[in-house]
PDB file of C-alpha atoms in Angstrom:
ATOM      1  CA  UNK U   1     134.166  91.637  13.949  1.00 97.00           C
ATOM      2  CA  UNK U   2     134.569  95.417  13.842  1.00 98.00           C
ATOM      3  CA  UNK U   3     131.999  98.207  13.970  1.00 98.00           C
ATOM      4  CA  UNK U   4     132.918 101.531  12.357  1.00 98.00           C
ATOM      5  CA  UNK U   5     130.830 104.635  13.055  1.00 98.00           C
ATOM      6  CA  UNK U   6     130.719 106.885   9.984  1.00 98.00           C
ATOM      7  CA  UNK U   7     129.961 110.559  10.617  1.00 97.00           C
ATOM      8  CA  UNK U   8     128.477 111.969   7.421  1.00 98.00           C
ATOM      9  CA  UNK U   9     127.699 115.544   8.433  1.00 98.00           C
ATOM     10  CA  UNK U  10     124.811 116.974  10.395  1.00 98.00           C
ATOM     11  CA  UNK U  11     121.335 118.401   9.932  1.00 98.00           C
ATOM     12  CA  UNK U  12     119.732 121.256  11.798  1.00 98.00           C
ATOM     13  CA  UNK U  13     116.070 121.459  12.747  1.00 98.00           C
ATOM     14  CA  UNK U  14     113.520 122.564  15.314  1.00 97.00           C
ATOM     15  CA  UNK U  15     113.781 120.263  18.324  1.00 96.00           C
ATOM     16  CA  UNK U  16     110.007 119.718  18.218  1.00 95.00           C
ATOM     17  CA  UNK U  17     110.599 117.568  15.122  1.00 95.00           C
ATOM     18  CA  UNK U  18     112.763 115.275  17.249  1.00 95.00           C
ATOM     19  CA  UNK U  19     111.254 115.409  20.732  1.00 95.00           C
ATOM     20  CA  UNK U  20     107.568 116.259  20.556  1.00 92.00           C
ATOM     21  CA  UNK U  21     106.410 119.288  22.564  1.00 88.00           C
ATOM     22  CA  UNK U  22     109.952 120.323  23.498  1.00 89.00           C
ATOM     23  CA  UNK U  23     108.767 123.912  23.428  1.00 90.00           C
ATOM     24  CA  UNK U  24     105.091 124.432  24.070  1.00 86.00           C
ATOM     25  CA  UNK U  25     103.129 127.530  24.926  1.00 88.00           C
ATOM     26  CA  UNK U  26     101.135 127.987  28.117  1.00 89.00           C
ATOM     27  CA  UNK U  27      98.507 130.442  29.298  1.00 90.00           C
ATOM     28  CA  UNK U  28     101.226 132.342  31.155  1.00 91.00           C
ATOM     29  CA  UNK U  29     103.638 132.199  28.191  1.00 90.00           C
ATOM     30  CA  UNK U  30     101.665 131.652  24.970  1.00 90.00           C
ATOM     31  CA  UNK U  31     104.588 132.597  22.727  1.00 89.00           C
ATOM     32  CA  UNK U  32     107.770 130.553  23.126  1.00 89.00           C
ATOM     33  CA  UNK U  33     110.975 130.395  21.120  1.00 88.00           C
ATOM     34  CA  UNK U  34     111.823 127.190  19.306  1.00 88.00           C
ATOM     35  CA  UNK U  35     115.105 125.357  19.930  1.00 94.00           C
ATOM     36  CA  UNK U  36     117.202 124.918  16.786  1.00 96.00           C
ATOM     37  CA  UNK U  37     119.448 121.878  17.238  1.00 97.00           C
ATOM     38  CA  UNK U  38     122.084 119.862  15.381  1.00 98.00           C
ATOM     39  CA  UNK U  39     121.447 116.251  14.354  1.00 98.00           C
ATOM     40  CA  UNK U  40     124.477 114.170  13.331  1.00 98.00           C
ATOM     41  CA  UNK U  41     123.847 111.887  10.364  1.00 98.00           C
ATOM     42  CA  UNK U  42     125.442 108.529  11.078  1.00 97.00           C
ATOM     43  CA  UNK U  43     126.036 105.396   9.032  1.00 98.00           C
ATOM     44  CA  UNK U  44     127.661 102.211  10.283  1.00 99.00           C
ATOM     45  CA  UNK U  45     130.058  99.765   8.652  1.00 99.00           C
ATOM     46  CA  UNK U  46     130.413  96.260  10.065  1.00 99.00           C
ATOM     47  CA  UNK U  47     133.367  94.111   9.093  1.00 98.00           C
ATOM     48  CA  UNK U  48     132.482  90.422   9.457  1.00 97.00           C
ATOM     49  CA  UNK U  49     134.132  87.159   8.423  1.00 94.00           C
ATOM     50  CA  UNK U  50     131.587  87.024   5.576  1.00 92.00           C
ATOM     51  CA  UNK U  51     132.244  90.534   4.267  1.00 97.00           C
ATOM     52  CA  UNK U  52     131.211  94.113   4.921  1.00 99.00           C
ATOM     53  CA  UNK U  53     127.717  95.266   5.904  1.00 99.00           C
ATOM     54  CA  UNK U  54     126.762  98.929   5.575  1.00 99.00           C
ATOM     55  CA  UNK U  55     123.875 100.166   7.711  1.00 99.00           C
ATOM     56  CA  UNK U  56     122.323 103.283   6.164  1.00 99.00           C
ATOM     57  CA  UNK U  57     123.912 105.611   3.628  1.00 99.00           C
ATOM     58  CA  UNK U  58     123.356 109.164   4.898  1.00 98.00           C
ATOM     59  CA  UNK U  59     122.343 112.166   2.787  1.00 99.00           C
ATOM     60  CA  UNK U  60     123.009 112.787  -0.893  1.00 98.00           C
ATOM     61  CA  UNK U  61     125.962 115.164  -1.363  1.00 98.00           C
ATOM     62  CA  UNK U  62     123.807 117.512  -3.500  1.00 98.00           C
ATOM     63  CA  UNK U  63     120.979 117.684  -0.965  1.00 98.00           C
ATOM     64  CA  UNK U  64     121.362 121.465  -0.635  1.00 98.00           C
ATOM     65  CA  UNK U  65     121.958 121.959  -4.361  1.00 97.00           C
ATOM     66  CA  UNK U  66     118.561 120.889  -5.627  1.00 96.00           C
ATOM     67  CA  UNK U  67     118.490 117.164  -4.854  1.00 98.00           C
ATOM     68  CA  UNK U  68     116.108 117.918  -1.984  1.00 98.00           C
ATOM     69  CA  UNK U  69     113.032 120.121  -2.417  1.00 97.00           C
ATOM     70  CA  UNK U  70     113.336 123.603  -0.966  1.00 97.00           C
ATOM     71  CA  UNK U  71     111.132 122.882   2.034  1.00 96.00           C
ATOM     72  CA  UNK U  72     113.398 120.044   3.179  1.00 97.00           C
ATOM     73  CA  UNK U  73     116.457 122.244   2.725  1.00 98.00           C
ATOM     74  CA  UNK U  74     114.807 124.857   4.938  1.00 98.00           C
ATOM     75  CA  UNK U  75     113.510 122.520   7.652  1.00 97.00           C
ATOM     76  CA  UNK U  76     116.527 120.150   7.715  1.00 98.00           C
ATOM     77  CA  UNK U  77     119.551 121.990   6.252  1.00 99.00           C
ATOM     78  CA  UNK U  78     122.516 119.664   5.745  1.00 99.00           C
ATOM     79  CA  UNK U  79     126.086 120.590   6.674  1.00 98.00           C
ATOM     80  CA  UNK U  80     128.724 118.255   5.243  1.00 98.00           C
ATOM     81  CA  UNK U  81     132.452 118.582   4.612  1.00 98.00           C
ATOM     82  CA  UNK U  82     134.317 116.732   1.881  1.00 98.00           C
ATOM     83  CA  UNK U  83     135.737 114.366   4.492  1.00 98.00           C
ATOM     84  CA  UNK U  84     132.215 113.596   5.716  1.00 98.00           C
ATOM     85  CA  UNK U  85     130.895 112.405   2.367  1.00 98.00           C
ATOM     86  CA  UNK U  86     129.970 108.736   2.676  1.00 98.00           C
ATOM     87  CA  UNK U  87     132.509 107.427   0.168  1.00 98.00           C
ATOM     88  CA  UNK U  88     135.305 109.277   1.968  1.00 98.00           C
ATOM     89  CA  UNK U  89     134.201 107.955   5.354  1.00 98.00           C
ATOM     90  CA  UNK U  90     134.278 104.445   3.900  1.00 98.00           C
ATOM     91  CA  UNK U  91     137.779 105.063   2.529  1.00 98.00           C
ATOM     92  CA  UNK U  92     138.921 105.875   6.073  1.00 98.00           C
ATOM     93  CA  UNK U  93     138.059 102.249   6.881  1.00 97.00           C
ATOM     94  CA  UNK U  94     140.472 101.065   4.178  1.00 97.00           C
ATOM     95  CA  UNK U  95     137.908 100.030   1.565  1.00 98.00           C
ATOM     96  CA  UNK U  96     135.748 101.481  -1.216  1.00 98.00           C
ATOM     97  CA  UNK U  97     131.956 101.380  -1.670  1.00 98.00           C
ATOM     98  CA  UNK U  98     132.412  98.675  -4.322  1.00 98.00           C
ATOM     99  CA  UNK U  99     133.845  96.386  -1.616  1.00 98.00           C
ATOM    100  CA  UNK U 100     130.498  96.415   0.201  1.00 99.00           C
ATOM    101  CA  UNK U 101     128.116  93.713  -1.017  1.00 98.00           C
ATOM    102  CA  UNK U 102     125.408  94.050   1.650  1.00 99.00           C
ATOM    103  CA  UNK U 103     123.500  97.194   2.623  1.00 99.00           C
ATOM    104  CA  UNK U 104     120.738  97.519   5.198  1.00 99.00           C
ATOM    105  CA  UNK U 105     118.518 100.606   5.093  1.00 99.00           C
ATOM    106  CA  UNK U 106     116.749 101.334   8.366  1.00 99.00           C
ATOM    107  CA  UNK U 107     114.128 103.168   6.318  1.00 98.00           C
ATOM    108  CA  UNK U 108     113.972 105.228   3.158  1.00 98.00           C
ATOM    109  CA  UNK U 109     113.964 108.831   4.365  1.00 98.00           C
ATOM    110  CA  UNK U 110     116.404 111.193   2.677  1.00 98.00           C
ATOM    111  CA  UNK U 111     119.002 111.129   5.480  1.00 98.00           C
ATOM    112  CA  UNK U 112     119.265 107.326   5.443  1.00 98.00           C
ATOM    113  CA  UNK U 113     118.875 106.304   1.793  1.00 98.00           C
ATOM    114  CA  UNK U 114     120.593 109.299   0.175  1.00 98.00           C
ATOM    115  CA  UNK U 115     123.572 107.399  -1.251  1.00 99.00           C
ATOM    116  CA  UNK U 116     121.907 104.191  -2.331  1.00 98.00           C
ATOM    117  CA  UNK U 117     123.015 105.011  -5.897  1.00 98.00           C
ATOM    118  CA  UNK U 118     126.565 104.075  -4.860  1.00 98.00           C
ATOM    119  CA  UNK U 119     125.491 100.486  -4.171  1.00 99.00           C
ATOM    120  CA  UNK U 120     123.752  99.294  -7.328  1.00 98.00           C
ATOM    121  CA  UNK U 121     126.012  96.209  -7.153  1.00 98.00           C
ATOM    122  CA  UNK U 122     124.814  95.210  -3.657  1.00 99.00           C
ATOM    123  CA  UNK U 123     122.066  93.235  -1.973  1.00 99.00           C
ATOM    124  CA  UNK U 124     119.956  95.815  -0.152  1.00 99.00           C
ATOM    125  CA  UNK U 125     117.698  94.948   2.796  1.00 99.00           C
ATOM    126  CA  UNK U 126     114.783  97.309   3.398  1.00 99.00           C
ATOM    127  CA  UNK U 127     111.702  97.294   5.645  1.00 99.00           C
ATOM    128  CA  UNK U 128     108.915  95.993   3.417  1.00 98.00           C
ATOM    129  CA  UNK U 129     106.232  98.332   4.745  1.00 98.00           C
ATOM    130  CA  UNK U 130     108.363 101.441   4.393  1.00 98.00           C
ATOM    131  CA  UNK U 131     109.452 100.518   0.871  1.00 98.00           C
ATOM    132  CA  UNK U 132     105.766 100.379  -0.098  1.00 98.00           C
ATOM    133  CA  UNK U 133     105.053 103.665   1.719  1.00 97.00           C
ATOM    134  CA  UNK U 134     107.972 105.381  -0.003  1.00 98.00           C
ATOM    135  CA  UNK U 135     106.972 104.196  -3.469  1.00 97.00           C
ATOM    136  CA  UNK U 136     103.362 105.256  -2.954  1.00 97.00           C
ATOM    137  CA  UNK U 137     104.460 108.708  -1.767  1.00 96.00           C
ATOM    138  CA  UNK U 138     106.792 109.514  -4.649  1.00 97.00           C
ATOM    139  CA  UNK U 139     104.490 108.147  -7.367  1.00 96.00           C
ATOM    140  CA  UNK U 140     101.131 109.586  -6.348  1.00 94.00           C
ATOM    141  CA  UNK U 141     101.880 112.938  -8.020  1.00 94.00           C
ATOM    142  CA  UNK U 142     104.823 114.884  -9.494  1.00 94.00           C
ATOM    143  CA  UNK U 143     104.737 117.559  -6.756  1.00 94.00           C
ATOM    144  CA  UNK U 144     107.896 116.894  -4.700  1.00 94.00           C
ATOM    145  CA  UNK U 145     106.443 118.940  -1.836  1.00 93.00           C
ATOM    146  CA  UNK U 146     103.949 116.106  -1.297  1.00 94.00           C
ATOM    147  CA  UNK U 147     106.519 113.309  -1.144  1.00 96.00           C
ATOM    148  CA  UNK U 148     107.344 113.803   2.532  1.00 95.00           C
ATOM    149  CA  UNK U 149     110.936 112.871   3.421  1.00 97.00           C
ATOM    150  CA  UNK U 150     111.241 110.466   0.483  1.00 98.00           C
ATOM    151  CA  UNK U 151     113.180 111.439  -2.667  1.00 98.00           C
ATOM    152  CA  UNK U 152     111.895 109.990  -5.938  1.00 98.00           C
ATOM    153  CA  UNK U 153     115.290 109.632  -7.619  1.00 98.00           C
ATOM    154  CA  UNK U 154     116.441 107.566  -4.644  1.00 98.00           C
ATOM    155  CA  UNK U 155     113.388 105.344  -4.937  1.00 98.00           C
ATOM    156  CA  UNK U 156     114.185 104.809  -8.637  1.00 98.00           C
ATOM    157  CA  UNK U 157     117.617 103.261  -7.978  1.00 98.00           C
ATOM    158  CA  UNK U 158     118.006  99.656  -9.126  1.00 98.00           C
ATOM    159  CA  UNK U 159     120.316  97.392  -7.119  1.00 98.00           C
ATOM    160  CA  UNK U 160     121.454  93.795  -7.409  1.00 99.00           C
ATOM    161  CA  UNK U 161     118.388  92.768  -5.397  1.00 99.00           C
ATOM    162  CA  UNK U 162     116.084  94.335  -2.839  1.00 99.00           C
ATOM    163  CA  UNK U 163     115.234  92.050   0.078  1.00 99.00           C
ATOM    164  CA  UNK U 164     112.002  93.013   1.830  1.00 99.00           C
ATOM    165  CA  UNK U 165     112.166  92.496   5.586  1.00 98.00           C
ATOM    166  CA  UNK U 166     109.014  91.890   7.614  1.00 97.00           C
ATOM    167  CA  UNK U 167     110.430  89.897  10.545  1.00 98.00           C
ATOM    168  CA  UNK U 168     113.540  89.770  12.728  1.00 98.00           C
ATOM    169  CA  UNK U 169     116.406  87.591  11.478  1.00 98.00           C
ATOM    170  CA  UNK U 170     120.147  86.982  11.691  1.00 98.00           C
ATOM    171  CA  UNK U 171     121.907  88.608   8.751  1.00 98.00           C
ATOM    172  CA  UNK U 172     125.370  87.260   9.605  1.00 98.00           C
ATOM    173  CA  UNK U 173     126.855  85.579  12.681  1.00 97.00           C
ATOM    174  CA  UNK U 174     126.615  88.178  15.423  1.00 98.00           C
ATOM    175  CA  UNK U 175     124.465  90.616  13.428  1.00 99.00           C
ATOM    176  CA  UNK U 176     120.691  90.630  14.012  1.00 99.00           C
ATOM    177  CA  UNK U 177     118.174  92.693  12.042  1.00 99.00           C
ATOM    178  CA  UNK U 178     115.208  93.767  14.175  1.00 99.00           C
ATOM    179  CA  UNK U 179     111.954  95.481  13.258  1.00 98.00           C
ATOM    180  CA  UNK U 180     111.239  98.758  15.097  1.00 99.00           C
ATOM    181  CA  UNK U 181     108.184 100.308  13.376  1.00 98.00           C
ATOM    182  CA  UNK U 182     106.572 103.551  14.448  1.00 97.00           C
ATOM    183  CA  UNK U 183     108.650 106.413  13.070  1.00 97.00           C
ATOM    184  CA  UNK U 184     107.822 104.969   9.658  1.00 97.00           C
ATOM    185  CA  UNK U 185     105.534 102.026   8.782  1.00 95.00           C
ATOM    186  CA  UNK U 186     108.531  99.745   8.918  1.00 94.00           C
ATOM    187  CA  UNK U 187     111.914 100.568  10.408  1.00 98.00           C
ATOM    188  CA  UNK U 188     114.933  98.326  10.908  1.00 99.00           C
ATOM    189  CA  UNK U 189     117.554  98.351  13.645  1.00 99.00           C
ATOM    190  CA  UNK U 190     120.630  96.203  14.188  1.00 99.00           C
ATOM    191  CA  UNK U 191     121.908  94.292  17.203  1.00 99.00           C
ATOM    192  CA  UNK U 192     125.663  93.746  16.833  1.00 99.00           C
ATOM    193  CA  UNK U 193     127.368  91.273  19.148  1.00 99.00           C
ATOM    194  CA  UNK U 194     131.022  92.320  19.436  1.00 98.00           C
ATOM    195  CA  UNK U 195     133.718  90.750  21.608  1.00 97.00           C
ATOM    196  CA  UNK U 196     133.644  93.853  23.765  1.00 96.00           C
ATOM    197  CA  UNK U 197     129.872  93.731  24.223  1.00 98.00           C
ATOM    198  CA  UNK U 198     126.603  94.130  22.369  1.00 99.00           C
ATOM    199  CA  UNK U 199     125.663  97.351  20.573  1.00 98.00           C
ATOM    200  CA  UNK U 200     122.121  98.276  19.508  1.00 99.00           C
ATOM    201  CA  UNK U 201     121.660 100.577  16.511  1.00 99.00           C
ATOM    202  CA  UNK U 202     117.993 101.665  16.669  1.00 98.00           C
ATOM    203  CA  UNK U 203     118.241 104.528  14.168  1.00 98.00           C
ATOM    204  CA  UNK U 204     115.128 106.735  14.158  1.00 97.00           C
ATOM    205  CA  UNK U 205     113.315 104.562  16.666  1.00 98.00           C
ATOM    206  CA  UNK U 206     115.439 106.660  19.052  1.00 97.00           C
ATOM    207  CA  UNK U 207     116.604 110.030  17.759  1.00 96.00           C
ATOM    208  CA  UNK U 208     118.132 111.163  21.052  1.00 96.00           C
ATOM    209  CA  UNK U 209     118.897 109.675  24.437  1.00 95.00           C
ATOM    210  CA  UNK U 210     116.146 111.994  25.668  1.00 94.00           C
ATOM    211  CA  UNK U 211     113.608 109.980  23.640  1.00 96.00           C
ATOM    212  CA  UNK U 212     114.604 106.870  25.625  1.00 96.00           C
ATOM    213  CA  UNK U 213     115.341 107.772  29.218  1.00 92.00           C
ATOM    214  CA  UNK U 214     114.443 108.341  31.918  1.00 89.00           C
ATOM    215  CA  UNK U 215     111.003 107.823  30.332  1.00 92.00           C
ATOM    216  CA  UNK U 216     110.103 107.452  26.626  1.00 94.00           C
ATOM    217  CA  UNK U 217     109.242 110.614  24.727  1.00 95.00           C
ATOM    218  CA  UNK U 218     107.569 110.772  21.356  1.00 93.00           C
ATOM    219  CA  UNK U 219     109.153 112.377  18.335  1.00 93.00           C
ATOM    220  CA  UNK U 220     107.569 114.986  16.121  1.00 91.00           C
ATOM    221  CA  UNK U 221     107.463 112.469  13.266  1.00 90.00           C
ATOM    222  CA  UNK U 222     105.569 109.285  14.087  1.00 93.00           C
ATOM    223  CA  UNK U 223     103.665 107.301  11.469  1.00 94.00           C
ATOM    224  CA  UNK U 224     102.184 105.088  14.211  1.00 96.00           C
ATOM    225  CA  UNK U 225     102.580 106.398  17.741  1.00 95.00           C
ATOM    226  CA  UNK U 226     101.496 103.157  19.440  1.00 97.00           C
ATOM    227  CA  UNK U 227     103.993 101.112  17.413  1.00 97.00           C
ATOM    228  CA  UNK U 228     106.645 103.753  18.132  1.00 97.00           C
ATOM    229  CA  UNK U 229     106.422 103.297  21.894  1.00 97.00           C
ATOM    230  CA  UNK U 230     106.225  99.497  21.590  1.00 98.00           C
ATOM    231  CA  UNK U 231     109.456  99.584  19.595  1.00 98.00           C
ATOM    232  CA  UNK U 232     111.173 101.615  22.309  1.00 98.00           C
ATOM    233  CA  UNK U 233     110.178  98.973  24.843  1.00 98.00           C
ATOM    234  CA  UNK U 234     111.540  96.283  22.525  1.00 98.00           C
ATOM    235  CA  UNK U 235     114.880  98.090  22.522  1.00 98.00           C
ATOM    236  CA  UNK U 236     114.716  98.313  26.307  1.00 98.00           C
ATOM    237  CA  UNK U 237     114.159  94.552  26.622  1.00 98.00           C
ATOM    238  CA  UNK U 238     117.096  93.842  24.318  1.00 98.00           C
ATOM    239  CA  UNK U 239     119.312  96.290  26.176  1.00 98.00           C
ATOM    240  CA  UNK U 240     118.589  94.526  29.453  1.00 98.00           C
ATOM    241  CA  UNK U 241     118.968  91.060  27.913  1.00 98.00           C
ATOM    242  CA  UNK U 242     122.420  91.759  26.475  1.00 98.00           C
ATOM    243  CA  UNK U 243     123.559  94.596  28.793  1.00 98.00           C
ATOM    244  CA  UNK U 244     123.918  96.443  25.496  1.00 98.00           C
ATOM    245  CA  UNK U 245     125.091  99.911  24.594  1.00 97.00           C
ATOM    246  CA  UNK U 246     122.695 101.982  22.477  1.00 98.00           C
ATOM    247  CA  UNK U 247     124.020 104.313  19.775  1.00 98.00           C
ATOM    248  CA  UNK U 248     121.248 106.866  19.310  1.00 96.00           C
ATOM    249  CA  UNK U 249     120.433 107.949  15.779  1.00 95.00           C
ATOM    250  CA  UNK U 250     120.872 111.723  15.820  1.00 97.00           C
ATOM    251  CA  UNK U 251     122.175 112.788  19.249  1.00 96.00           C
ATOM    252  CA  UNK U 252     124.819 115.490  18.732  1.00 94.00           C
ATOM    253  CA  UNK U 253     126.007 115.619  22.350  1.00 92.00           C
ATOM    254  CA  UNK U 254     126.010 111.828  22.668  1.00 92.00           C
ATOM    255  CA  UNK U 255     128.219 111.348  19.622  1.00 92.00           C
ATOM    256  CA  UNK U 256     130.906 113.499  21.200  1.00 92.00           C
ATOM    257  CA  UNK U 257     131.556 110.411  23.356  1.00 92.00           C
ATOM    258  CA  UNK U 258     131.588 107.883  20.485  1.00 95.00           C
ATOM    259  CA  UNK U 259     134.612 106.646  18.530  1.00 95.00           C
ATOM    260  CA  UNK U 260     134.206 107.442  14.839  1.00 96.00           C
ATOM    261  CA  UNK U 261     136.215 106.433  11.772  1.00 96.00           C
ATOM    262  CA  UNK U 262     138.999 105.517  11.428  1.00 96.00           C
ATOM    263  CA  UNK U 263     138.620 104.175  14.991  1.00 97.00           C
ATOM    264  CA  UNK U 264     136.295 101.261  15.562  1.00 97.00           C
ATOM    265  CA  UNK U 265     134.675  98.999  18.156  1.00 98.00           C
ATOM    266  CA  UNK U 266     135.346  95.271  18.327  1.00 95.00           C
TER     267      UNK U 266
END
């Protein structure tokens, strides 16, 4: 089994959106400057004996050309080269999107479900609660500024079949799907058991290493803060159980140490 790390560009944003209260005023210093940081947008391709599994799809290539509402473009501007487009990252692994029959979406925010339109032929696994939340958000009114981080056109995509996940299960030998709610009503992570050791992919359960250690820190976007911290402790238990490596969702400095396509882990 092989695990490919696909680097599909990066976002920028205020660090307070990622680590809550990163910059906070005090009586002595009531006005503080925000920290503007880079967030890599990662997807993961797993080659198994049963076929390829894609975990998340990154951002739509036209995000900054009208696919996203203006407020999202301003708060989370996307930077992406031609090489970093998802289909080109997949090609670096020696296959095409049409060769992938199974997709897992950690959740349905714009930086994770942005290329679902490339996989209308596939079985797509989504967190049941977040699928409901996303559909409610994009259908309550036509004002895209009230849809949060969900994009209606992405929610309209039909695939071979959506599979709604509400419990942990084994997707393929050596690949476990785990529920990590909190950031969104439902969020999925993967535990991948490679020959070289176990890797945990928690996605937005853990934006940065700073959210995890030495002590858990909340993010600026939490649907359920109690569930969020429980999910972090679930990751911690699994890390200890398997002596696993964690690949954090959006940690720019951390990913400088990670092998990305065309290299892989096995």
